Tab-separated table of C-alpha atoms and ligand atoms in Angstrom:
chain	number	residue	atom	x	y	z
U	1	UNK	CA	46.453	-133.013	-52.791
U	2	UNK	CA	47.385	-136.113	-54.081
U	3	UNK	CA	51.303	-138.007	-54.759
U	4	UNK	CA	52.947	-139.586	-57.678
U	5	UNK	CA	54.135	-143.247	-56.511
U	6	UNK	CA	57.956	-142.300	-57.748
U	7	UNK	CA	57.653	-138.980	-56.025
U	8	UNK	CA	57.054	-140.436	-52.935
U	9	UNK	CA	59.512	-143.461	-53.400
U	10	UNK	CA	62.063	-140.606	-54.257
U	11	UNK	CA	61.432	-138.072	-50.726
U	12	UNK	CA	61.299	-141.407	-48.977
U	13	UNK	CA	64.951	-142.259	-50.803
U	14	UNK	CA	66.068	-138.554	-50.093
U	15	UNK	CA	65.314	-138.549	-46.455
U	16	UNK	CA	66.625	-141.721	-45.873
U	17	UNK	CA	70.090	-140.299	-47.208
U	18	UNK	CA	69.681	-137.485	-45.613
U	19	UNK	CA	68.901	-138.946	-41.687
U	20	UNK	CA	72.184	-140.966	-42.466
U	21	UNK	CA	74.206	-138.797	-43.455
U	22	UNK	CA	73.447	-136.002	-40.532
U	23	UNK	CA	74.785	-138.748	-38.538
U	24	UNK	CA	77.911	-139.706	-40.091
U	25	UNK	CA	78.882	-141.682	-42.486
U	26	UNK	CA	76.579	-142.993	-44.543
U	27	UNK	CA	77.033	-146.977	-45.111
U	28	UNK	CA	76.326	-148.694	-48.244
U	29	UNK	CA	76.829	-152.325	-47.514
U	30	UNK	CA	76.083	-156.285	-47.886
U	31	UNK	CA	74.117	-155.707	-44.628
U	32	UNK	CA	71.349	-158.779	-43.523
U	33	UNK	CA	67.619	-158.012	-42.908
U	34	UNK	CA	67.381	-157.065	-39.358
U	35	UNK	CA	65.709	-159.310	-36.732
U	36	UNK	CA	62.245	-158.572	-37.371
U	37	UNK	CA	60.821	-155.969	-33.967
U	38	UNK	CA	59.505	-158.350	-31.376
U	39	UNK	CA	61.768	-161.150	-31.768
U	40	UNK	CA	63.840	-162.696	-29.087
U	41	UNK	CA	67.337	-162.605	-29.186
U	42	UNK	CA	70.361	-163.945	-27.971
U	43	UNK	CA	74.427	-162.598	-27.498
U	44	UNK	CA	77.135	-163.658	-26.199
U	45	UNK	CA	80.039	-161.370	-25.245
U	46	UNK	CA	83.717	-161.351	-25.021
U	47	UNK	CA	86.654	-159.396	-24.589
U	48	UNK	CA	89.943	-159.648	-24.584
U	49	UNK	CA	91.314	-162.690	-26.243
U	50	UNK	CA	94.831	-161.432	-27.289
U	51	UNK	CA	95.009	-163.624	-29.994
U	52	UNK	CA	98.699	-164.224	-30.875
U	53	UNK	CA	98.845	-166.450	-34.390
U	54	UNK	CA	101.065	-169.549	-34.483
U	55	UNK	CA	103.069	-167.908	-37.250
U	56	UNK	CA	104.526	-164.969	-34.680
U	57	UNK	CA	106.321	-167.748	-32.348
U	58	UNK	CA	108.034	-170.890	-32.561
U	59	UNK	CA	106.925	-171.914	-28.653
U	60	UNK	CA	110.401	-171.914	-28.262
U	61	UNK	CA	112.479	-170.460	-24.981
U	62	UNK	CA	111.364	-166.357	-25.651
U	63	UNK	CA	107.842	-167.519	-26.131
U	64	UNK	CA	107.939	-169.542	-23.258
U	65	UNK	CA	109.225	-166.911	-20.973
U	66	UNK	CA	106.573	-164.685	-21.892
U	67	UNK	CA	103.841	-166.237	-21.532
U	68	UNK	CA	104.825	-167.679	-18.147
U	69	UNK	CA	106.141	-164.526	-16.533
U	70	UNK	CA	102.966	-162.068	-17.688
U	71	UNK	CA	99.811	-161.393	-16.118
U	72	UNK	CA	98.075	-164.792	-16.258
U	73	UNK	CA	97.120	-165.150	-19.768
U	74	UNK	CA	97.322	-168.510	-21.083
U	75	UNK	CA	98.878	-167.594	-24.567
U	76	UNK	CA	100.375	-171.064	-24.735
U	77	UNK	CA	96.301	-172.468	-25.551
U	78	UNK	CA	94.919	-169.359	-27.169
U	79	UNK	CA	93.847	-171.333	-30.427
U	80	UNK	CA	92.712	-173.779	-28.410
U	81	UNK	CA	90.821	-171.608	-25.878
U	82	UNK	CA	89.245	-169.798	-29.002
U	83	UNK	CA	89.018	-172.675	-31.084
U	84	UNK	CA	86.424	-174.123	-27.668
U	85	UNK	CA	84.765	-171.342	-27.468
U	86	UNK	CA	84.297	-171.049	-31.452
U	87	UNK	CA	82.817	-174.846	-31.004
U	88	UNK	CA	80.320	-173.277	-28.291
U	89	UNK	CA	78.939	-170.687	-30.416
U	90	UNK	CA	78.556	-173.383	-32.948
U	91	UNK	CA	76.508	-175.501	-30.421
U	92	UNK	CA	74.185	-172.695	-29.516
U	93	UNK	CA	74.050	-170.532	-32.299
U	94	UNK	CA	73.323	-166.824	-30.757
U	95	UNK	CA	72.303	-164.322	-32.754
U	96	UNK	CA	75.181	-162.047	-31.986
U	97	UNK	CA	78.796	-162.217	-30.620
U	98	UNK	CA	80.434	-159.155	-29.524
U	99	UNK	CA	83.957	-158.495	-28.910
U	100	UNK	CA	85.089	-155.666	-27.300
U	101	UNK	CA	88.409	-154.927	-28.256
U	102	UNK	CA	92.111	-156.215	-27.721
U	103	UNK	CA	91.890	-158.505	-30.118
U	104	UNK	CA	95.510	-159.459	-30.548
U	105	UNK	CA	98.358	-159.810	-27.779
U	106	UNK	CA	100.437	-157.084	-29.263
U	107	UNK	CA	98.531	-155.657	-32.907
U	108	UNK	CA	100.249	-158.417	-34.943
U	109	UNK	CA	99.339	-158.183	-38.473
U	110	UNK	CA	99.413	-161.824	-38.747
U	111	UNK	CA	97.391	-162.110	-35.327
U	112	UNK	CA	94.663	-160.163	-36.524
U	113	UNK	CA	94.549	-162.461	-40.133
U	114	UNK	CA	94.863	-165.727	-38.348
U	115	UNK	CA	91.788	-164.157	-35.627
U	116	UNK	CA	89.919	-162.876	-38.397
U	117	UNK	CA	89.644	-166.113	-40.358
U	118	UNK	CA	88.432	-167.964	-37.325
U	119	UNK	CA	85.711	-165.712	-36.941
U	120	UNK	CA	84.997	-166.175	-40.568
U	121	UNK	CA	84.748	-170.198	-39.826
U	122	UNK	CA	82.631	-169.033	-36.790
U	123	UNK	CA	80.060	-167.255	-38.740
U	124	UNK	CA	79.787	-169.756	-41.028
U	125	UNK	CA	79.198	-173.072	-38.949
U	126	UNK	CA	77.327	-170.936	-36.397
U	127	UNK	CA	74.948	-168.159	-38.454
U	128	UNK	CA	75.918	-165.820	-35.699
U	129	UNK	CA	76.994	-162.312	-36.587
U	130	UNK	CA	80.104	-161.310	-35.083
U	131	UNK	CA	80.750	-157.095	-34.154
U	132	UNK	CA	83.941	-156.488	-33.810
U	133	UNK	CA	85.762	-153.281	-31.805
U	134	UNK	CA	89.528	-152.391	-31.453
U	135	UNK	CA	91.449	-151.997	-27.864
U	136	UNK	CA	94.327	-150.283	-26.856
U	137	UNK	CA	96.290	-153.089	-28.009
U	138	UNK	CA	95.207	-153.660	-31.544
U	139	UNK	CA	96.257	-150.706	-33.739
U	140	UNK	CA	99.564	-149.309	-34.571
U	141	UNK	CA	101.348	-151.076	-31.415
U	142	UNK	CA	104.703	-150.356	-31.446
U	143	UNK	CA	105.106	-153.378	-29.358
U	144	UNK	CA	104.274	-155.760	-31.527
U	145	UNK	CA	106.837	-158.784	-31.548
U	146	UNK	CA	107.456	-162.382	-32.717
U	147	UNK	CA	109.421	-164.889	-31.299
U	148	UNK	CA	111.975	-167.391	-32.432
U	149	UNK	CA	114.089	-169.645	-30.209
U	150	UNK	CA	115.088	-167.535	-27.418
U	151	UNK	CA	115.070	-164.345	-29.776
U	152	UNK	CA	111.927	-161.307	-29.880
U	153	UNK	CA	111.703	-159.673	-32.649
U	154	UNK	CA	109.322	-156.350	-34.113
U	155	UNK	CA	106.935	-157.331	-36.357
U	156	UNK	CA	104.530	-155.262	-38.652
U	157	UNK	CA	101.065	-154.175	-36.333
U	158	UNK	CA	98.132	-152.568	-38.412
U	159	UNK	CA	96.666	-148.925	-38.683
U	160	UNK	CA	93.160	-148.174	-38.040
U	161	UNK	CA	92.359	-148.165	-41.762
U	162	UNK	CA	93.941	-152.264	-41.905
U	163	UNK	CA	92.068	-152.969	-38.806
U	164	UNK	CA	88.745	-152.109	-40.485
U	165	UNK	CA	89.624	-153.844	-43.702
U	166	UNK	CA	90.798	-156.661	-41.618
U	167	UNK	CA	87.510	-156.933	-39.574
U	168	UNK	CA	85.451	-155.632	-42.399
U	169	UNK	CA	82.516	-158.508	-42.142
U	170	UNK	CA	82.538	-157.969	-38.842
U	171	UNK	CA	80.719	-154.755	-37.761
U	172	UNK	CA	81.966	-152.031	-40.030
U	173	UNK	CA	80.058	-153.433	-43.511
U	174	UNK	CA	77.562	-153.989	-41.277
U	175	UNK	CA	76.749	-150.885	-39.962
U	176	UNK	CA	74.495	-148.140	-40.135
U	177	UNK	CA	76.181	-145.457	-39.623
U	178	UNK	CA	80.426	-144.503	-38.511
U	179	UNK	CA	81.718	-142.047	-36.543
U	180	UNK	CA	84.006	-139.614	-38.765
U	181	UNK	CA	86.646	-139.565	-36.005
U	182	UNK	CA	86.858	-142.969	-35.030
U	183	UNK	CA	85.988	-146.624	-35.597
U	184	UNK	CA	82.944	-146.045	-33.771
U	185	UNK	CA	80.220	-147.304	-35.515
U	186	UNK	CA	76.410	-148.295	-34.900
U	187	UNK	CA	74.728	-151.554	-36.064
U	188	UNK	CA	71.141	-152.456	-36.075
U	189	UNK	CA	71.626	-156.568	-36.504
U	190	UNK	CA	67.480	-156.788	-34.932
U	191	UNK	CA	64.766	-153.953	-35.493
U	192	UNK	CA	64.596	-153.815	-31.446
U	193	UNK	CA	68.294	-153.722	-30.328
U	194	UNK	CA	70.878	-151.839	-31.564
U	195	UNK	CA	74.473	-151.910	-31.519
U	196	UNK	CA	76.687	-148.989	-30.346
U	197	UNK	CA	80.298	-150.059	-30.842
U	198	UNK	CA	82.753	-147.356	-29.575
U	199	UNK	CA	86.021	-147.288	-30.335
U	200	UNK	CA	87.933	-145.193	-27.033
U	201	UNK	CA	91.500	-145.954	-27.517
U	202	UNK	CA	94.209	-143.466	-28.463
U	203	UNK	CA	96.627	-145.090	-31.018
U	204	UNK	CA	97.029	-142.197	-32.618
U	205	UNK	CA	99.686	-141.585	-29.514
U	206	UNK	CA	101.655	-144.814	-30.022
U	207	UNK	CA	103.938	-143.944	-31.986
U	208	UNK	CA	104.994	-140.305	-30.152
U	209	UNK	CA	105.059	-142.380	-26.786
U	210	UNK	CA	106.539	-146.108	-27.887
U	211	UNK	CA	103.991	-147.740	-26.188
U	212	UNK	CA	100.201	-148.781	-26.897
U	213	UNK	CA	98.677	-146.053	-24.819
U	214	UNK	CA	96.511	-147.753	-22.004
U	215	UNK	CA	94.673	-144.209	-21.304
U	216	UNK	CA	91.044	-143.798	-23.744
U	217	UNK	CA	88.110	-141.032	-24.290
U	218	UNK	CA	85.546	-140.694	-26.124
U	219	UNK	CA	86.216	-137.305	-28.315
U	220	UNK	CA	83.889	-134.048	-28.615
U	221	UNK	CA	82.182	-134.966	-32.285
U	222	UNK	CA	81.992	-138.656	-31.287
U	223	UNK	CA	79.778	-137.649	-28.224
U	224	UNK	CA	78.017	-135.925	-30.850
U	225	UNK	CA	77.500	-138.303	-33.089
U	226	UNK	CA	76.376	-140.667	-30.240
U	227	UNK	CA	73.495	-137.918	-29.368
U	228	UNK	CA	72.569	-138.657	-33.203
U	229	UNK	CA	72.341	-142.273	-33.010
U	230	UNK	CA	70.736	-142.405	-29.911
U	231	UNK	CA	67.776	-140.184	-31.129
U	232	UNK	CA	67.304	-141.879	-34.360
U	233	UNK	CA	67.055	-144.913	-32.322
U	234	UNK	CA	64.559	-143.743	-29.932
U	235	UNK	CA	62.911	-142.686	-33.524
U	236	UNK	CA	62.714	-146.232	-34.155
U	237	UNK	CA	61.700	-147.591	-30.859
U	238	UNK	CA	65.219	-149.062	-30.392
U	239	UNK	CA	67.161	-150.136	-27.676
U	240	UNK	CA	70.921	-150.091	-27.290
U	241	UNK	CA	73.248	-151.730	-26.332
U	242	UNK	CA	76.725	-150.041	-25.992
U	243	UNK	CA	80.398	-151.241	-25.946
U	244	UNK	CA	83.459	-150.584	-25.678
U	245	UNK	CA	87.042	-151.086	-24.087
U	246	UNK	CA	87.375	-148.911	-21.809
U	247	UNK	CA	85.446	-148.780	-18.904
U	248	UNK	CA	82.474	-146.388	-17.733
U	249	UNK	CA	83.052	-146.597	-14.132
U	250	UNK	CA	85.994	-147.730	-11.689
U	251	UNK	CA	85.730	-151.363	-11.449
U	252	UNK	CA	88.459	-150.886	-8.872
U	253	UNK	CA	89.772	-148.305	-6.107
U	254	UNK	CA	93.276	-148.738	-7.313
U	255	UNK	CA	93.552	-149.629	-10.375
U	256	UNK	CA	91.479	-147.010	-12.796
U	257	UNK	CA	93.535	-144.662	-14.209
U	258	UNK	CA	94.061	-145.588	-17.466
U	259	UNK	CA	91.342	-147.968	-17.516
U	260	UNK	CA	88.368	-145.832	-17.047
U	261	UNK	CA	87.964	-143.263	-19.777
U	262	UNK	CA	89.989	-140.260	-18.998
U	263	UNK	CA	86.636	-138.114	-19.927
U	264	UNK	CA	84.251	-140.481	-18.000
U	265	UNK	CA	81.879	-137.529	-16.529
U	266	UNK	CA	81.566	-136.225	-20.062
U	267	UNK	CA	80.609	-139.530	-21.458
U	268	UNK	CA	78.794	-140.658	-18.483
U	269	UNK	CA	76.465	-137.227	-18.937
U	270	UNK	CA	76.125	-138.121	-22.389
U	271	UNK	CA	74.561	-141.505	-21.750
U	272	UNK	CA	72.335	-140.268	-19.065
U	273	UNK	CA	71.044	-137.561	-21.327
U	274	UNK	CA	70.709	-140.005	-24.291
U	275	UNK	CA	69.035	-143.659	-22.478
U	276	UNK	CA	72.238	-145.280	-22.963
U	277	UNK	CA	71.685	-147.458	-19.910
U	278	UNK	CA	73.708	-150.705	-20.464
U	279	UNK	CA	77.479	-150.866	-21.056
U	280	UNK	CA	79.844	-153.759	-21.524
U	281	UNK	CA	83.243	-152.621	-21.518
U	282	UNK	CA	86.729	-154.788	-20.848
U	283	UNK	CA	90.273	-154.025	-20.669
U	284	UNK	CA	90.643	-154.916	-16.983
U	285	UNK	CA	90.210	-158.673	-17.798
U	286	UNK	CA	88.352	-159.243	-14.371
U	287	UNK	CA	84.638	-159.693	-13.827
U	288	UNK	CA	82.836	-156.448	-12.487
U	289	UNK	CA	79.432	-154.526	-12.871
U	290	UNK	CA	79.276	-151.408	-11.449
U	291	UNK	CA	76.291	-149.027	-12.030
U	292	UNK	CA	75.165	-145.450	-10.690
U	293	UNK	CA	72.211	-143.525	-10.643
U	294	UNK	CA	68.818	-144.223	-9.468
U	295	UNK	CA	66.646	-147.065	-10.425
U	296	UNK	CA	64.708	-145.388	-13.726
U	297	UNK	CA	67.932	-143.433	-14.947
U	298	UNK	CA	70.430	-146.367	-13.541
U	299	UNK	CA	73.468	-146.735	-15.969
U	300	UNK	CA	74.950	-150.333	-15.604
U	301	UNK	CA	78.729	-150.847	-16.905
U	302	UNK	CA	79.456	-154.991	-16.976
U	303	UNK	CA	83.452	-155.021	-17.184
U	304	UNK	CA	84.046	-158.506	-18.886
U	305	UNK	CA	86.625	-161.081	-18.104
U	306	UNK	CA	89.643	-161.539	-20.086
U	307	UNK	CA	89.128	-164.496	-22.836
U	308	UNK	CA	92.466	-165.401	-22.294
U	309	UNK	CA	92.309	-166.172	-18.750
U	310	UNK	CA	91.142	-168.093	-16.534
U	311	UNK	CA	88.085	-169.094	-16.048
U	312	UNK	CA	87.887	-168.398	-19.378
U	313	UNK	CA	84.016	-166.958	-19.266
U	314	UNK	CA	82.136	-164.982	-21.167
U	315	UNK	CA	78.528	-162.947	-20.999
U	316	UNK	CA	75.223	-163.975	-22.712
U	317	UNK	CA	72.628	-161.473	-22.701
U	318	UNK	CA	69.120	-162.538	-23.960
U	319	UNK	CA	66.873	-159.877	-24.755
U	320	UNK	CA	63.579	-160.498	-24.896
U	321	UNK	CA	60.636	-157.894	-26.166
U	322	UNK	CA	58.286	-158.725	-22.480
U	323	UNK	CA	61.061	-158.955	-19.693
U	324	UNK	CA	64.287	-156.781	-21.486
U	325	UNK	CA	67.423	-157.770	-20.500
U	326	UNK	CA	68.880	-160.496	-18.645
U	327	UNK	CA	72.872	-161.189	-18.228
U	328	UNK	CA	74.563	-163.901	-16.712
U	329	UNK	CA	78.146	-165.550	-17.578
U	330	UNK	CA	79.288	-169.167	-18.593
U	331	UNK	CA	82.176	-170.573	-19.247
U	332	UNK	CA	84.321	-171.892	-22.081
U	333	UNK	CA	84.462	-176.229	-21.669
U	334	UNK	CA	87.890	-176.684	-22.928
U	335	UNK	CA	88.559	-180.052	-21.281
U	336	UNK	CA	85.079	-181.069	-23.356
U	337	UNK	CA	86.215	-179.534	-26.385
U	338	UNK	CA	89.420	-181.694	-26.052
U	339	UNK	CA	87.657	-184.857	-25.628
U	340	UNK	CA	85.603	-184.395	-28.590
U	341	UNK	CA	88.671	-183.259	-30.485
U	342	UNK	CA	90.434	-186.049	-29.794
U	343	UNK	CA	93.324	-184.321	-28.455
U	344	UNK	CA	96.149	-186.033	-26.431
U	345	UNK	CA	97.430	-183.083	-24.543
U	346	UNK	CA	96.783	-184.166	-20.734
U	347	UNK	CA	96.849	-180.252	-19.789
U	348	UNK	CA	93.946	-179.439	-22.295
U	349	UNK	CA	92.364	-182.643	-21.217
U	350	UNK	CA	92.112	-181.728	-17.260
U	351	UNK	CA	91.987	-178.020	-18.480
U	352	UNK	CA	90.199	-176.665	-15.630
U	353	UNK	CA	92.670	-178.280	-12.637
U	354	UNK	CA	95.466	-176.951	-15.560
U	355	UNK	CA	93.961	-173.623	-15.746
U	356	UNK	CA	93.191	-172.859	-12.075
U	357	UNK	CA	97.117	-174.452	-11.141
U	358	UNK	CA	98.826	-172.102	-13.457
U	359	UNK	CA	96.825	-169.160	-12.337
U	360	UNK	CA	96.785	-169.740	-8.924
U	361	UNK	CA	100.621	-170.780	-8.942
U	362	UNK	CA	101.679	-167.405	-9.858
U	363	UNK	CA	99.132	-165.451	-7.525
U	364	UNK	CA	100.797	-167.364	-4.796
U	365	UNK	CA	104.978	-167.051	-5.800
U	366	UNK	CA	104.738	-163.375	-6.677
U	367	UNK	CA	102.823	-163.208	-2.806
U	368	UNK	CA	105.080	-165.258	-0.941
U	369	UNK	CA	108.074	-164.094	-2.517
U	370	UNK	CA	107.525	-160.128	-1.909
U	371	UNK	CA	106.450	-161.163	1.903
U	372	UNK	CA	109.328	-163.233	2.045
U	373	UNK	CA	112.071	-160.573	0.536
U	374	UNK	CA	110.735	-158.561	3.894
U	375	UNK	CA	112.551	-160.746	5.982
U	376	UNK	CA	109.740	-159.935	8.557
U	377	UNK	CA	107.989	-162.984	8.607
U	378	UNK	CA	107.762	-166.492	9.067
U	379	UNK	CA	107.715	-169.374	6.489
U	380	UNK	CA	103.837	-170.026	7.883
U	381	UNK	CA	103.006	-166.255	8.366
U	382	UNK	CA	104.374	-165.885	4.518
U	383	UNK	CA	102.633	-168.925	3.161
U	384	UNK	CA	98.965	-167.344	4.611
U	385	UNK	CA	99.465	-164.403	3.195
U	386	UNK	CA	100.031	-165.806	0.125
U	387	UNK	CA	97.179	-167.936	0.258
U	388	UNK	CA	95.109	-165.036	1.080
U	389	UNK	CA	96.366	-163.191	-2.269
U	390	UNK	CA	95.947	-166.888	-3.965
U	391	UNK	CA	92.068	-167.100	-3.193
U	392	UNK	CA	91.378	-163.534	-3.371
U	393	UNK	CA	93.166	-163.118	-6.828
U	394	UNK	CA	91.331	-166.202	-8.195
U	395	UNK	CA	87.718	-165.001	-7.170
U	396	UNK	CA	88.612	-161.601	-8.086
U	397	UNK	CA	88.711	-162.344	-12.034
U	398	UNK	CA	85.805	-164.472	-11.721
U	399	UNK	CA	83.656	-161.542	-10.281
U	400	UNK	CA	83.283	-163.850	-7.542
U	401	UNK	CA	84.932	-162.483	-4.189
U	402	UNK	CA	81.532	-161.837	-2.541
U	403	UNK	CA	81.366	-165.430	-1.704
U	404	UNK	CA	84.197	-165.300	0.571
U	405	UNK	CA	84.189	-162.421	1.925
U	406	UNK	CA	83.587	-163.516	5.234
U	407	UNK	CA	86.334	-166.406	4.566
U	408	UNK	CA	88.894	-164.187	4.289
U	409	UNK	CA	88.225	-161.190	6.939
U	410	UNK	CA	88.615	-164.404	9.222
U	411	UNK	CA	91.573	-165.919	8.005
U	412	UNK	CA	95.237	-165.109	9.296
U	413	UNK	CA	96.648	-164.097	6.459
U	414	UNK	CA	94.729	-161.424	6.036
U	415	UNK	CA	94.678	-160.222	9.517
U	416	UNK	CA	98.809	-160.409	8.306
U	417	UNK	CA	97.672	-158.236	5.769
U	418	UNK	CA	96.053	-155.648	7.446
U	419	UNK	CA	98.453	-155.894	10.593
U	420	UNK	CA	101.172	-154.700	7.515
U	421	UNK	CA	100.513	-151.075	7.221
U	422	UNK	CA	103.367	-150.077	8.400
U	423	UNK	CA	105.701	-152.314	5.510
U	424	UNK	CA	107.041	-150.347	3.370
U	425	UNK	CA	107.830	-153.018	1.152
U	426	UNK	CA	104.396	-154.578	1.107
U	427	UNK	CA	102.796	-151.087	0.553
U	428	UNK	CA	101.341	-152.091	-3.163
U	429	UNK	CA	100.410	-155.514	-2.782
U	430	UNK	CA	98.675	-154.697	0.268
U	431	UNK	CA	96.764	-152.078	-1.560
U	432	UNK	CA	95.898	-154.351	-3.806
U	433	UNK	CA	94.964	-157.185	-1.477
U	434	UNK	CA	92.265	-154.256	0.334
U	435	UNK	CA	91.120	-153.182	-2.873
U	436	UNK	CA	89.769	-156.749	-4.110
U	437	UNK	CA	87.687	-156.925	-0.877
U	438	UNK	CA	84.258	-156.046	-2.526
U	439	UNK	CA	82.245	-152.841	-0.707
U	440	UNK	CA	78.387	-154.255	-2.114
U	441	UNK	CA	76.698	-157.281	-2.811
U	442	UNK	CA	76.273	-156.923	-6.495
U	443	UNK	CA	76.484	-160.277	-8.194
U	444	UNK	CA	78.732	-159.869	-11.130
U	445	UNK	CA	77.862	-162.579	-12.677
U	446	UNK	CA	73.763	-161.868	-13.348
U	447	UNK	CA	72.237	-158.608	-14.188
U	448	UNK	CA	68.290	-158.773	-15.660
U	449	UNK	CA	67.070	-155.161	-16.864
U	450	UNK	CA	63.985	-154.414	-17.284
E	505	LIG	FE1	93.659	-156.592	-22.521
């Protein structure tokens, strides 16, 4: 039996279309080569950065209360903080930089522009392709505001099909194939590593509920289409690597719901059944890996630290063809960045003293002033248990609380703490306190898979 040249060319063409399209949607695009199979390569991985554009505020008096009274995030440096760690990828040029989700503070149009064209500038001064994925707070947020003097005021958010217009160089035109029922889509930037970039959150609720809805899942037909991708990439002797927002596993004892995906048995089956082994997920802004399962069907889930906050880290993840995986974090040099920037600003100069104050600061006050409000307890008694909050708070979003473990199950405050458990008024924040006292001796800052 023998073929015609164009015959061939033309089943090979057919079955091509066909293999994508069984998957999803088919993607023609203006995607690179892939890597070439064998290649080492490198990523680094962030989450979180609630970009907020200088065009939404004025850094007048509303701004300036909201920044200061939320969780922590230092919105008053954002361009700056991304601007540093733009200059970073610039210096060392990895392959790939992933960003899982919440994007934006609030799903500001103009946030998402302003974000947008810095990655462009990225790309171009690094070489390094950027995948983008949405969180709960990037689409259709009803609580998307701007702020002028001491005024808020609503401004527009995007829908899903903006959002992927918006972040169209990064991942979407890129990919190989997209989920039908989300903005889930896979991406093969190297022949040996893959891409699966999930999008969990619900924002198709916002509007019935007012709020960006914290809660995710992965749907029915997305788990399907994941079983699809994940077989054509065993097909092509390709690994993944999978993101996205929500988390896999509770990073936490007390804070989960809402955080982990609402259908995490379901998806965690789903992985185990399909190799997907290696999950970096955010949302919680602290630094956490958690994994289950036995050592050769082990599923890790790295929750990533917040951009936006300090310390301001991130993950890099080299994969090499002979040893796999290996993870570890760094962090963001502002007070470097400054100097070489020539800026003036004596906070972004001594960023790190800056940073840690700020953070610290408000650990602290919200502490000592609920212990306080007890009237149970002495100025000294209130100021150690606020210290104990303080330190524990502080190594808790670095991933690092492992390293003083032993510090603080000696130190008075916390024997305050646990003396407490009969305070009514202390109930939460001691269950909070307990909960960031870490059960294993997992480093959460280095991970190597083989
Ligand atoms: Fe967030």
């Amino acid at each position: 039996m023998s073929f015609h040249p164009k015959k061939l060319l033309l089943s090979s063409f057919l079955l091509v279309f066909i293999v994508l399209s069984l998957m999803g949607t088919a993607c023609s695009s203006n995607r690179p080569d892939p890597i070439v199979s064998g290649t080492e390569l490198s990523m680094f991985i962030t989450t979180d950065i609630h970009y907020i554009a200088d065009s939404v505020h004025d850094n007048g008096s509303a701004f300036q209360k909201y920044w200061k009274t939320g969780d922590g995030r230092q919105l008053n440096y954002i361009d700056e903080i991304v601007s540093a760690f733009g200059s970073k990828v610039e210096k060392e040029k990895p392959d790939i930089l992933i960003v899982s989700g919440d994007l934006t503070t609030n799903g500001e149009k103009e946030s998402h522009l302003a974000l947008a064209k810095k990655f462009k500038e990225i790309e171009e001064a690094s070489g390094t392709s950027i995948y983008v994925i949405p969180g709960n707070h990037d689409i259709s947020n009803p609580w998307a505001r701007g702020f002028k003097e001491d005024k808020k005021f609503k401004v527009p958010s995007v829908d899903s099909s903006e959002f992927k217009d918006i972040y169209k160089d990064f991942g979407f035109s890129e990919a190989i194939s997209r989920d039908n029922y989300s903005l889930s889509y896979l991406a093969a930037p190297s022949e040996d590593v893959w891409l699966l970039m999930l999008d969990t959150c619900e924002y198709y609720l916002n509007d019935k509920t007012n709020t960006p809805v914290t809660n995710g899942e992965l749907g029915e037909n997305t788990l399907k289409w994941i079983e699809k991708c994940s077989k054509l990439a065993k097909e092509k002797n390709a690994r993944i690597v999978t993101v996205m927002h929500h988390n896999l596993y509770n990073h936490s004892s007390r804070i989960h719901y809402g955080f982990t995906l609402d259908n995490h048995i379901n998806v965690e089956n789903t992985f185990r059944d399909n190799g997907l082994n290696l999950v970096f997920s955010g949302h919680l802004h602290i630094q956490d890996i958690k994994y289950k399962g036995e050592e050769e069907n082990r599923i890790y889930d790295i929750a990533s630290s917040s951009m936006v906050m300090y310390p301001f880290q991130y993950g890099v993840l080299d994969y090499s063809p002979e040893s796999g995986f290996d993870y570890k974090t760094d962090r963001v040099d502002i007070e470097n960045w400054a100097r070489e920037n020539g800026k003036t600003d004596e906070n972004l100069l001594n960023f790190a003293t800056y940073s840690e104050d700020f953070f610290t600061n408000a650990s602290f006050a919200k502490a000592y002033n609920v212990v306080a409000e007890t009237g149970l307890y002495s100025v000294i008694e209130a100021g150690y248990m606020a210290e104990t909050m303080k330190l524990l708070n502080l190594n808790y979003f670095r991933g690092t609380t492992g390293l003083i473990k032993e510090q603080i199950e000696n130190s008075s405050g916390y024997k305050l703490w646990i003396a407490a458990d009969q305070v009514e008024a202390l109930e939460a924040m001691r269950a909070y306190i307990l909960s960031m006292i870490p059960h294993n001796d997992i480093d959460n800052n280095k991970l190597q898979i083989k």
